[in-house]
Amino acid sequence: METTLLLVKPDGVQRGLVGEILGRVERRGLRLAALKLMHVPRTLAEQHYAIHKGKPFYNGLIDYIVSAPVVAMAWSGNKAVEAVRQVLGATNPTQAAPGTVRADFAIDIGRNLTHGSDSAENGAAEVALWFAKSELQDWKSASAAWVFE
């Protein structure tokens, strides 16, 4: 069982796409473990995007992510990281497969609506960064037997 972080970035929140994105992941069969609407503190943004520090787009990315509310979600399930990334599509919306969130609703890589963890280990680390353990809910879905073998 994996846990992964999904952020609906400021552009997705401002454009009213939170429900659409949440629904697509939920219908995929994953279980929502936590959700919150928040203004991202600069320190959290810098921790989350530390891998990009020193890159030309880093300062703009930090300024952008703290500019307006985001919706942070933790999802769990079998192959949760891969499933969320398939729903979201490629980071660059112009390269995203048709039917994915980014292909359907985004054009520019700098306004690609979402962030999804890129590996199981990063998913666990990112969820721990964005959510306190007490915020995560462990519950059983009645439909799980109809989704997973």
JSON list of C-alpha atoms in Angstrom, two decimals, residues 7 19 75 94 97:
[
{"chain": "A", "resi": 7, "resn": "LEU", "atom": "CA", "xyz": [-1.35, 19.25, -4.64]},
{"chain": "A", "resi": 19, "resn": "GLY", "atom": "CA", "xyz": [-13.56, 18.83, -7.55]},
{"chain": "A", "resi": 75, "resn": "TRP", "atom": "CA", "xyz": [-4.06, 9.41, -1.27]},
{"chain": "A", "resi": 94, "resn": "THR", "atom": "CA", "xyz": [1.74, 19.89, -24.11]},
{"chain": "A", "resi": 97, "resn": "ALA", "atom": "CA", "xyz": [-1.68, 12.18, -22.87]}
]
